[in-house]
Coordinates of C-alpha atoms and ligand atoms in Angstrom, one line a residue:
M1399 CA 162.9 -38.1 61.9
R1400 CA 160.5 -37.9 64.8
L1401 CA 163.0 -35.9 66.8
L1402 CA 163.7 -33.5 64.0
Q1403 CA 160.0 -33.1 63.4
A1404 CA 159.4 -32.4 67.1
Q1405 CA 162.1 -29.7 67.3
R1406 CA 160.9 -28.0 64.1
L1407 CA 157.3 -28.2 65.1
H1408 CA 158.1 -26.5 68.4
D1409 CA 160.0 -23.8 66.7
T1410 CA 157.3 -23.2 64.2
V1411 CA 154.5 -23.0 66.8
C1412 CA 156.7 -20.4 68.7
R1413 CA 157.1 -18.3 65.5
C1414 CA 153.4 -18.5 64.7
Y1415 CA 152.5 -17.5 68.3
E1416 CA 154.8 -14.5 68.2
N1417 CA 154.2 -13.3 64.7
V1418 CA 150.7 -14.3 63.6
K1419 CA 147.8 -12.7 65.4
F1420 CA 145.4 -15.3 64.0
Y1421 CA 147.3 -18.2 65.6
R1422 CA 148.0 -16.4 68.8
D1423 CA 144.3 -15.8 69.3
K1424 CA 143.4 -19.4 68.4
L1425 CA 146.0 -20.9 70.7
D1426 CA 145.0 -18.5 73.5
E1427 CA 141.4 -19.5 73.0
L1428 CA 142.4 -23.2 73.3
G1429 CA 144.6 -22.5 76.3
V1430 CA 147.7 -23.9 74.5
K1431 CA 151.1 -22.4 74.9
P1432 CA 154.0 -23.0 72.5
N1433 CA 155.9 -24.8 75.2
D1434 CA 153.1 -27.4 75.4
I1435 CA 154.1 -28.6 72.0
T1436 CA 157.2 -30.7 72.5
S1437 CA 156.5 -33.9 70.5
V1438 CA 154.8 -34.8 67.2
D1439 CA 151.9 -36.3 69.2
D1440 CA 151.2 -32.8 70.6
L1441 CA 150.0 -31.8 67.1
R1442 CA 146.5 -32.9 68.1
K1443 CA 146.5 -30.0 70.6
L1444 CA 146.8 -27.5 67.7
P1445 CA 143.8 -25.9 65.9
F1446 CA 143.1 -26.7 62.2
T1447 CA 143.6 -24.0 59.5
Y1448 CA 141.1 -23.8 56.6
K1449 CA 141.3 -22.2 53.2
Q1450 CA 138.6 -19.9 54.5
D1451 CA 141.0 -18.6 57.1
L1452 CA 143.4 -17.5 54.2
R1453 CA 140.4 -15.8 52.5
D1454 CA 139.3 -14.1 55.7
T1455 CA 142.8 -12.6 56.2
Y1456 CA 143.3 -11.9 52.5
P1457 CA 145.9 -11.2 51.2
Y1458 CA 148.7 -11.3 53.8
G1459 CA 147.1 -11.8 57.1
L1460 CA 148.6 -15.2 58.0
F1461 CA 152.2 -14.2 56.9
A1462 CA 154.7 -14.6 59.7
V1463 CA 157.4 -12.3 58.5
P1464 CA 157.6 -8.6 57.7
R1465 CA 157.5 -7.6 54.1
E1466 CA 161.2 -7.0 53.8
Q1467 CA 161.9 -10.7 54.3
L1468 CA 159.5 -11.8 51.5
V1469 CA 161.0 -12.4 48.1
R1470 CA 158.0 -13.8 46.2
V1471 CA 154.2 -14.2 46.4
Q1472 CA 152.2 -16.6 44.3
A1473 CA 148.5 -17.4 44.3
S1474 CA 146.0 -20.0 43.4
S1475 CA 143.0 -18.9 41.4
G1476 CA 140.2 -20.9 43.0
T1477 CA 136.9 -21.3 41.1
T1478 CA 134.9 -19.3 43.7
G1479 CA 135.8 -16.3 45.7
K1480 CA 139.1 -14.6 46.2
M1481 CA 142.5 -15.9 45.3
T1482 CA 144.6 -17.6 47.9
V1483 CA 147.8 -15.6 48.2
V1484 CA 151.0 -17.4 49.5
G1485 CA 154.4 -16.0 50.2
Y1486 CA 158.0 -17.1 50.5
T1487 CA 161.3 -15.9 52.0
A1488 CA 164.6 -16.6 50.3
K1489 CA 165.1 -19.7 52.6
D1490 CA 161.6 -20.9 51.7
I1491 CA 162.4 -20.7 48.0
D1492 CA 165.6 -22.6 48.6
D1493 CA 163.9 -25.3 50.6
W1494 CA 161.2 -25.6 48.0
A1495 CA 163.8 -26.0 45.3
V1496 CA 165.4 -28.8 47.2
D1497 CA 162.0 -30.6 47.6
A1498 CA 161.3 -30.2 43.9
A1499 CA 164.8 -31.4 43.1
R1500 CA 164.2 -34.5 45.2
A1501 CA 161.1 -35.2 43.1
I1502 CA 162.9 -34.8 39.9
T1503 CA 165.7 -37.2 41.1
A1504 CA 163.1 -39.7 42.2
A1505 CA 161.7 -39.6 38.6
G1506 CA 165.1 -40.6 37.4
G1507 CA 166.3 -37.0 36.6
T1508 CA 170.0 -36.2 36.7
K1509 CA 172.3 -33.2 36.1
S1510 CA 172.5 -34.1 32.4
D1511 CA 168.8 -34.1 31.7
F1512 CA 166.8 -31.4 29.9
I1513 CA 163.7 -30.7 32.0
H1514 CA 160.9 -29.4 29.9
V1515 CA 158.5 -27.4 32.1
S1516 CA 155.0 -27.0 30.6
Y1517 CA 153.2 -26.1 33.8
G1518 CA 152.0 -22.5 33.7
Y1519 CA 154.5 -19.9 34.9
G1520 CA 153.0 -17.0 36.8
L1521 CA 151.0 -16.9 39.9
F1522 CA 150.4 -20.7 39.7
T1523 CA 153.2 -22.6 41.5
G1524 CA 153.6 -25.3 38.9
G1525 CA 156.0 -23.6 36.5
L1526 CA 158.4 -21.8 38.9
G1527 CA 158.3 -24.7 41.4
L1528 CA 159.7 -27.3 38.9
H1529 CA 161.9 -24.7 37.4
Y1530 CA 163.8 -24.0 40.6
G1531 CA 163.9 -27.7 41.4
A1532 CA 165.6 -28.5 38.0
E1533 CA 168.1 -25.7 38.5
K1534 CA 168.9 -26.8 42.1
L1535 CA 169.6 -30.3 40.7
G1536 CA 171.9 -28.8 38.2
A1537 CA 169.9 -30.1 35.3
V1538 CA 169.0 -28.0 32.2
V1539 CA 165.6 -26.4 32.5
I1540 CA 163.6 -25.5 29.4
P1541 CA 161.0 -23.0 30.8
V1542 CA 158.4 -23.4 28.1
S1543 CA 155.3 -22.7 30.2
S1544 CA 151.9 -24.0 29.0
G1545 CA 150.2 -23.5 25.7
N1546 CA 151.0 -23.6 22.0
T1547 CA 151.1 -27.3 21.6
K1548 CA 152.7 -27.4 18.2
R1549 CA 155.6 -25.3 19.6
Q1550 CA 155.8 -27.6 22.6
I1551 CA 156.3 -30.6 20.3
D1552 CA 158.9 -28.7 18.2
I1553 CA 160.8 -28.0 21.4
L1554 CA 160.4 -31.6 22.7
R1555 CA 161.9 -32.9 19.5
D1556 CA 164.5 -30.2 18.6
F1557 CA 165.8 -29.4 22.1
G1558 CA 166.0 -33.0 23.2
S1559 CA 163.7 -32.7 26.3
N1560 CA 164.2 -35.7 28.6
I1561 CA 161.6 -35.1 31.3
L1562 CA 158.2 -33.5 30.6
C1563 CA 156.5 -31.6 33.5
C1564 CA 152.8 -30.7 33.0
T1565 CA 149.3 -31.7 34.1
P1566 CA 148.3 -35.3 33.1
S1567 CA 145.5 -34.0 30.9
Y1568 CA 147.9 -31.8 29.0
A1569 CA 150.3 -34.7 28.6
M1570 CA 147.5 -36.7 27.0
Y1571 CA 146.8 -33.7 24.7
I1572 CA 150.5 -33.5 23.7
A1573 CA 150.6 -37.2 23.1
E1574 CA 147.6 -37.1 20.8
A1575 CA 149.0 -34.1 18.9
I1576 CA 152.3 -36.0 18.5
Q1577 CA 150.4 -38.9 16.9
E1578 CA 148.5 -36.5 14.7
M1579 CA 151.7 -35.0 13.4
G1580 CA 152.7 -38.5 12.3
L1581 CA 155.5 -38.7 14.9
S1582 CA 156.2 -41.6 17.2
P1583 CA 157.9 -41.8 20.7
G1584 CA 161.1 -42.6 18.8
D1585 CA 161.2 -39.1 17.4
I1586 CA 161.5 -37.5 20.8
S1587 CA 164.0 -38.2 23.6
L1588 CA 161.6 -38.2 26.6
K1589 CA 162.2 -40.8 29.3
A1590 CA 159.9 -39.6 32.0
G1591 CA 157.1 -37.3 32.8
M1592 CA 156.2 -35.6 36.1
F1593 CA 152.5 -35.1 36.1
G1594 CA 150.3 -33.6 38.8
A1595 CA 148.2 -30.7 39.9
E1596 CA 145.0 -32.7 39.3
P1597 CA 143.7 -36.2 40.0
W1598 CA 144.5 -38.9 37.5
S1599 CA 144.1 -42.6 37.5
N1600 CA 146.6 -45.5 37.0
E1601 CA 144.8 -46.4 33.8
M1602 CA 145.5 -42.9 32.5
R1603 CA 149.2 -43.4 33.6
L1604 CA 149.4 -46.5 31.4
Q1605 CA 147.9 -44.7 28.4
I1606 CA 150.3 -41.8 28.7
E1607 CA 153.3 -44.2 29.2
R1608 CA 152.3 -46.2 26.1
M1609 CA 151.6 -43.2 23.9
L1610 CA 154.8 -41.3 24.8
G1611 CA 157.0 -44.2 25.5
I1612 CA 158.0 -42.9 29.0
K1613 CA 157.6 -43.6 32.7
A1614 CA 154.9 -41.3 34.1
Y1615 CA 155.4 -40.2 37.7
D1616 CA 152.9 -38.5 39.9
I1617 CA 153.8 -35.3 41.8
Y1618 CA 151.6 -33.6 44.4
G1619 CA 151.5 -30.3 46.1
L1620 CA 149.4 -27.3 46.9
S1621 CA 150.2 -23.6 47.0
E1622 CA 149.2 -23.1 50.6
I1623 CA 151.7 -25.6 51.8
M1624 CA 154.4 -24.8 49.2
G1625 CA 153.6 -25.9 45.6
P1626 CA 154.7 -28.9 43.6
G1627 CA 157.0 -31.3 45.5
V1628 CA 155.2 -31.7 48.8
S1629 CA 155.2 -35.3 47.8
F1630 CA 156.5 -37.2 44.7
E1631 CA 156.6 -40.7 43.2
C1632 CA 159.7 -42.9 43.0
S1633 CA 160.6 -45.9 40.8
E1634 CA 158.1 -48.1 42.7
Q1635 CA 155.2 -45.9 41.5
T1636 CA 152.9 -46.9 44.3
G1637 CA 152.2 -43.7 46.1
M1638 CA 154.2 -40.5 46.8
H1639 CA 156.9 -40.0 49.4
I1640 CA 156.1 -36.9 51.5
N1641 CA 159.0 -34.5 52.3
E1642 CA 158.1 -35.1 55.9
D1643 CA 161.2 -33.3 57.3
K1644 CA 159.3 -30.2 56.2
F1645 CA 155.6 -31.1 56.2
I1646 CA 154.1 -33.4 58.8
P1647 CA 151.1 -35.2 57.4
E1648 CA 148.0 -36.5 59.3
I1649 CA 144.9 -38.3 58.0
I1650 CA 141.7 -37.2 59.8
N1651 CA 138.0 -38.0 59.7
P1652 CA 136.8 -34.9 57.8
D1653 CA 133.5 -34.8 59.8
T1654 CA 134.8 -35.2 63.3
G1655 CA 138.5 -34.0 63.0
E1656 CA 139.6 -37.2 64.7
V1657 CA 143.1 -38.4 63.7
L1658 CA 142.9 -41.8 61.9
P1659 CA 145.5 -44.6 62.1
L1660 CA 147.9 -45.3 59.3
G1661 CA 146.3 -47.0 56.3
E1662 CA 142.8 -45.5 56.8
Q1663 CA 141.4 -43.2 54.2
G1664 CA 140.5 -39.7 55.2
E1665 CA 141.3 -36.0 54.7
L1666 CA 145.0 -35.1 54.4
V1667 CA 146.2 -32.4 56.8
F1668 CA 149.7 -30.8 56.7
T1669 CA 151.7 -28.8 59.2
C1670 CA 154.6 -26.9 57.8
I1671 CA 157.6 -27.1 60.0
T1672 CA 160.3 -25.2 58.1
K1673 CA 158.3 -22.5 56.3
E1674 CA 159.2 -18.9 57.4
A1675 CA 156.7 -16.7 55.4
L1676 CA 153.6 -18.8 55.7
P1677 CA 153.9 -21.6 58.3
L1678 CA 150.4 -23.1 58.3
L1679 CA 149.4 -25.4 61.2
R1680 CA 147.2 -28.4 60.5
Y1681 CA 146.0 -27.2 57.1
R1682 CA 142.9 -29.0 55.9
T1683 CA 143.8 -29.9 52.2
R1684 CA 140.3 -31.4 51.5
D1685 CA 142.2 -34.1 49.6
I1686 CA 141.3 -37.6 50.4
A1687 CA 144.2 -40.1 50.7
T1688 CA 145.8 -42.7 52.9
L1689 CA 149.3 -42.8 54.5
S1690 CA 151.6 -45.8 54.6
R1691 CA 155.0 -46.6 56.2
D1692 CA 155.4 -49.8 54.2
K1693 CA 159.0 -50.5 53.1
C1694 CA 159.6 -49.0 49.7
S1695 CA 161.8 -50.8 47.2
C1696 CA 163.5 -47.4 46.2
G1697 CA 165.1 -47.3 49.6
R1698 CA 163.6 -44.0 50.7
T1699 CA 162.1 -44.1 54.2
L1700 CA 159.9 -41.0 53.9
I1701 CA 156.3 -41.8 54.6
K1702 CA 154.1 -42.3 51.5
M1703 CA 150.6 -41.0 50.6
S1704 CA 148.3 -42.6 48.1
K1705 CA 147.2 -40.8 45.0
P1706 CA 144.5 -38.5 46.2
C1707 CA 141.3 -40.1 45.1
G1708 CA 139.2 -36.9 45.2
R1709 CA 138.5 -34.1 47.5
T1710 CA 136.0 -33.8 50.3
D1711 CA 134.5 -31.0 48.3
D1712 CA 134.4 -32.4 44.7
M1713 CA 132.8 -35.6 45.8
L1714 CA 129.7 -36.0 43.7
I1715 CA 126.6 -37.3 45.3
I1716 CA 124.3 -38.6 42.6
R1717 CA 121.0 -39.9 44.0
G1718 CA 122.7 -40.8 47.2
I1719 CA 125.7 -42.4 45.7
N1720 CA 129.0 -40.8 46.7
V1721 CA 131.4 -40.9 43.8
F1722 CA 134.7 -39.3 42.8
P1723 CA 135.3 -38.3 39.2
S1724 CA 138.6 -40.3 39.3
Q1725 CA 136.6 -43.5 40.0
I1726 CA 134.4 -42.9 37.0
E1727 CA 137.6 -42.3 34.9
S1728 CA 139.1 -45.6 36.1
V1729 CA 136.0 -47.6 35.1
L1730 CA 135.8 -45.9 31.7
L1731 CA 139.5 -46.4 30.9
E1732 CA 139.6 -50.0 32.1
L1733 CA 137.1 -50.8 29.3
N1734 CA 139.7 -49.5 26.9
L1735 CA 137.0 -48.5 24.5
A1736 CA 137.5 -44.8 24.0
A1737 CA 139.8 -41.9 24.4
P1738 CA 140.5 -40.8 28.0
N1739 CA 138.8 -37.5 27.5
Y1740 CA 135.6 -37.1 29.4
Q1741 CA 133.3 -34.7 31.1
L1742 CA 130.7 -35.2 33.7
V1743 CA 127.5 -33.2 33.3
I1744 CA 125.2 -33.0 36.3
E1745 CA 121.7 -31.7 36.1
R1746 CA 118.8 -31.5 38.4
Q1747 CA 115.5 -32.5 37.0
G1748 CA 112.7 -32.0 39.5
N1749 CA 114.3 -33.3 42.7
L1750 CA 116.4 -35.8 40.9
D1751 CA 120.1 -35.5 40.0
T1752 CA 121.1 -36.9 36.7
L1753 CA 124.6 -37.6 35.5
E1754 CA 125.6 -37.7 31.9
V1755 CA 129.1 -39.0 31.2
Q1756 CA 130.3 -37.6 27.9
V1757 CA 133.2 -39.6 26.6
E1758 CA 135.1 -38.8 23.5
M1759 CA 135.4 -41.4 20.7
T1760 CA 138.7 -42.2 19.1
P1761 CA 138.8 -41.2 15.4
E1762 CA 138.4 -44.9 14.4
M1763 CA 135.3 -45.3 16.5
F1764 CA 133.8 -42.2 15.0
S1765 CA 133.6 -43.9 11.6
D1766 CA 131.9 -47.0 13.1
S1767 CA 128.2 -47.8 12.8
V1768 CA 125.6 -46.2 15.0
R1769 CA 124.8 -49.6 16.3
F1770 CA 128.4 -50.2 17.4
I1771 CA 128.5 -46.8 19.1
E1772 CA 125.2 -47.5 21.0
K1773 CA 126.6 -50.9 22.1
T1774 CA 129.7 -49.2 23.5
E1775 CA 127.6 -46.6 25.3
K1776 CA 125.6 -49.5 26.9
K1777 CA 128.7 -51.3 27.9
M1778 CA 130.0 -48.2 29.7
K1779 CA 126.7 -47.6 31.3
S1780 CA 126.5 -51.1 32.7
A1781 CA 130.2 -51.0 33.9
L1782 CA 129.4 -47.8 35.9
L1783 CA 126.4 -49.4 37.4
S1784 CA 128.0 -52.7 38.3
T1785 CA 131.3 -51.2 39.6
L1786 CA 130.1 -48.0 41.3
G1787 CA 126.4 -48.6 41.7
L1788 CA 126.0 -45.5 39.7
A1789 CA 123.1 -45.0 37.2
A1790 CA 124.4 -42.6 34.6
E1791 CA 123.7 -41.9 31.0
V1792 CA 126.8 -42.3 28.8
K1793 CA 127.1 -40.4 25.6
L1794 CA 129.9 -40.9 23.1
V1795 CA 130.8 -37.6 21.5
E1796 CA 132.9 -36.7 18.5
P1797 CA 136.7 -36.7 18.7
K1798 CA 137.8 -33.3 20.1
A1799 CA 134.3 -32.4 21.2
I1800 CA 135.4 -32.0 24.8
P1801 CA 137.3 -28.7 25.4
R1802 CA 141.1 -29.3 25.9
S1803 CA 143.0 -27.7 28.7
E1804 CA 146.6 -26.6 28.9
G1805 CA 146.3 -26.6 32.7
K1806 CA 144.0 -28.4 34.9
A1807 CA 141.2 -30.3 33.1
K1808 CA 137.6 -29.3 33.7
R1809 CA 136.0 -32.6 34.3
I1810 CA 132.8 -31.6 36.0
V1811 CA 130.0 -29.4 34.6
D1812 CA 127.5 -29.0 37.5
N1813 CA 124.4 -27.3 36.2
R1814 CA 122.4 -28.0 39.4
K1815 CA 121.3 -24.8 41.1
I1816 CA 121.4 -25.9 44.7
Ligands
DLL2462 O1 148.4 -27.8 41.8 C1 150.6 -27.5 42.8 C2 151.2 -28.4 41.8 C3 151.7 -28.0 40.6 C4 151.2 -29.8 42.1 C5 152.3 -28.9 39.7 C6 151.8 -30.7 41.2 C7 152.3 -30.2 40.0 P1 147.2 -25.7 43.7 O2 146.9 -25.0 42.4 O3 147.2 -25.0 44.9 O4 148.7 -26.3 43.6 O5 146.2 -27.0 43.8 C8 146.4 -27.9 44.8 O6 145.5 -29.7 43.4 O7 145.0 -29.8 46.9 C9 144.9 -31.3 45.0 O8 143.5 -31.3 45.1 C10 145.3 -31.1 43.5 N1 146.5 -31.8 43.2 C11 147.8 -31.4 43.1 N2 148.6 -32.4 42.8 C12 147.8 -33.5 42.6 C13 148.1 -34.9 42.2 C14 149.1 -27.2 42.6 N3 149.3 -35.3 41.9 C15 145.3 -29.0 44.6 N4 147.0 -35.7 42.2 C16 145.5 -30.1 45.7 C17 145.8 -35.3 42.5 C18 146.5 -33.1 42.9 N5 145.5 -34.0 42.8

């Protein structure tokens, strides 16, 4: 693997140097020549690439092939600023399909499964990514796309879907809707789900598994690097194998850029070593994770990354306490007192930040006494304080009060004007 990575890395750096002005200028500035990059350890000599670099060269400035060789562009919306546009050659699309097919296989998918894709189709990479993966595997793809939950459930039941692909928050939404329709897991043929595109906790995994009667697998990716399938979970469900024959991962200290040893937590950085259209070098994902080479019971030897536990840029700092929304989710769900739908509302009063955690009640709780509800709020509040050291108000809200999402859930409402 190291030899293959070294060869591919060298080839990629040569192509970047020849075809992308941005990288040629950067390497010249650092005094690095493509021939200086002969081993994986030489990665450290290369410059980082940031999302801002894609924005500054919008839309196609970092592409390494002429237009005739492109066969597709996709984009990620981003909450601020311009979209990030990414592109693929025919070979890139084929490589991506193989990576997504590996992910489906690791989740137990076979040629004879119906793969129900409820990730959005369009510029977002979720839908088309899993779609091509399912076809590459030779499975039967059901390209439902997101939205229209009643129709999703009709299709799940009538078409005999075996693997559901969507965001974990939409999986919860579908699971709730199934219950409301008076159906049970026995009425559908699902065996697994492939959920990703947003952070989710292990507790949420257990809830989804219980409600849908399936195994819930994590799948990770980002458009800049490729899309879904950069890494994927296997039967062991303890982290995601990275397709490291195509993407070399590093973990760095986000403040200093220093490369950290295996096992330490930091920012995940990827270098693409097979991409033709958009081969990014040392791309700063902003996702926080760890890497591990521990032996995996599934037999795969590909390096594993942990579930991303947040991003360097969505980390909340509430009165000096650093906290990730996913940690708050874990604390809430561990108590097993309410539905896993929540929203974090941050305000600034004077110079002080306040956090209100709004958590949805289950319909049963809603009919409980006010005293019971207040007691539950108190319990949650003290759990957040004792586990995370976080002083937050907890407010239980009516079932369905928190807006549902068919794509990525909006967990944070930040009303601070900083
Ligand atoms: O979300 C690609 C994708 C689609 C992955 C479908 C998995 C399934 P972007 O829209 O570019 O691409 O967003 C990428 O989403 O940097 C992470 O912060 C987050 N993310 C993606 N997968 C996971 C995951 C797609 N499994 C950004 N767990 C990434 C946590 C995830 N966060």
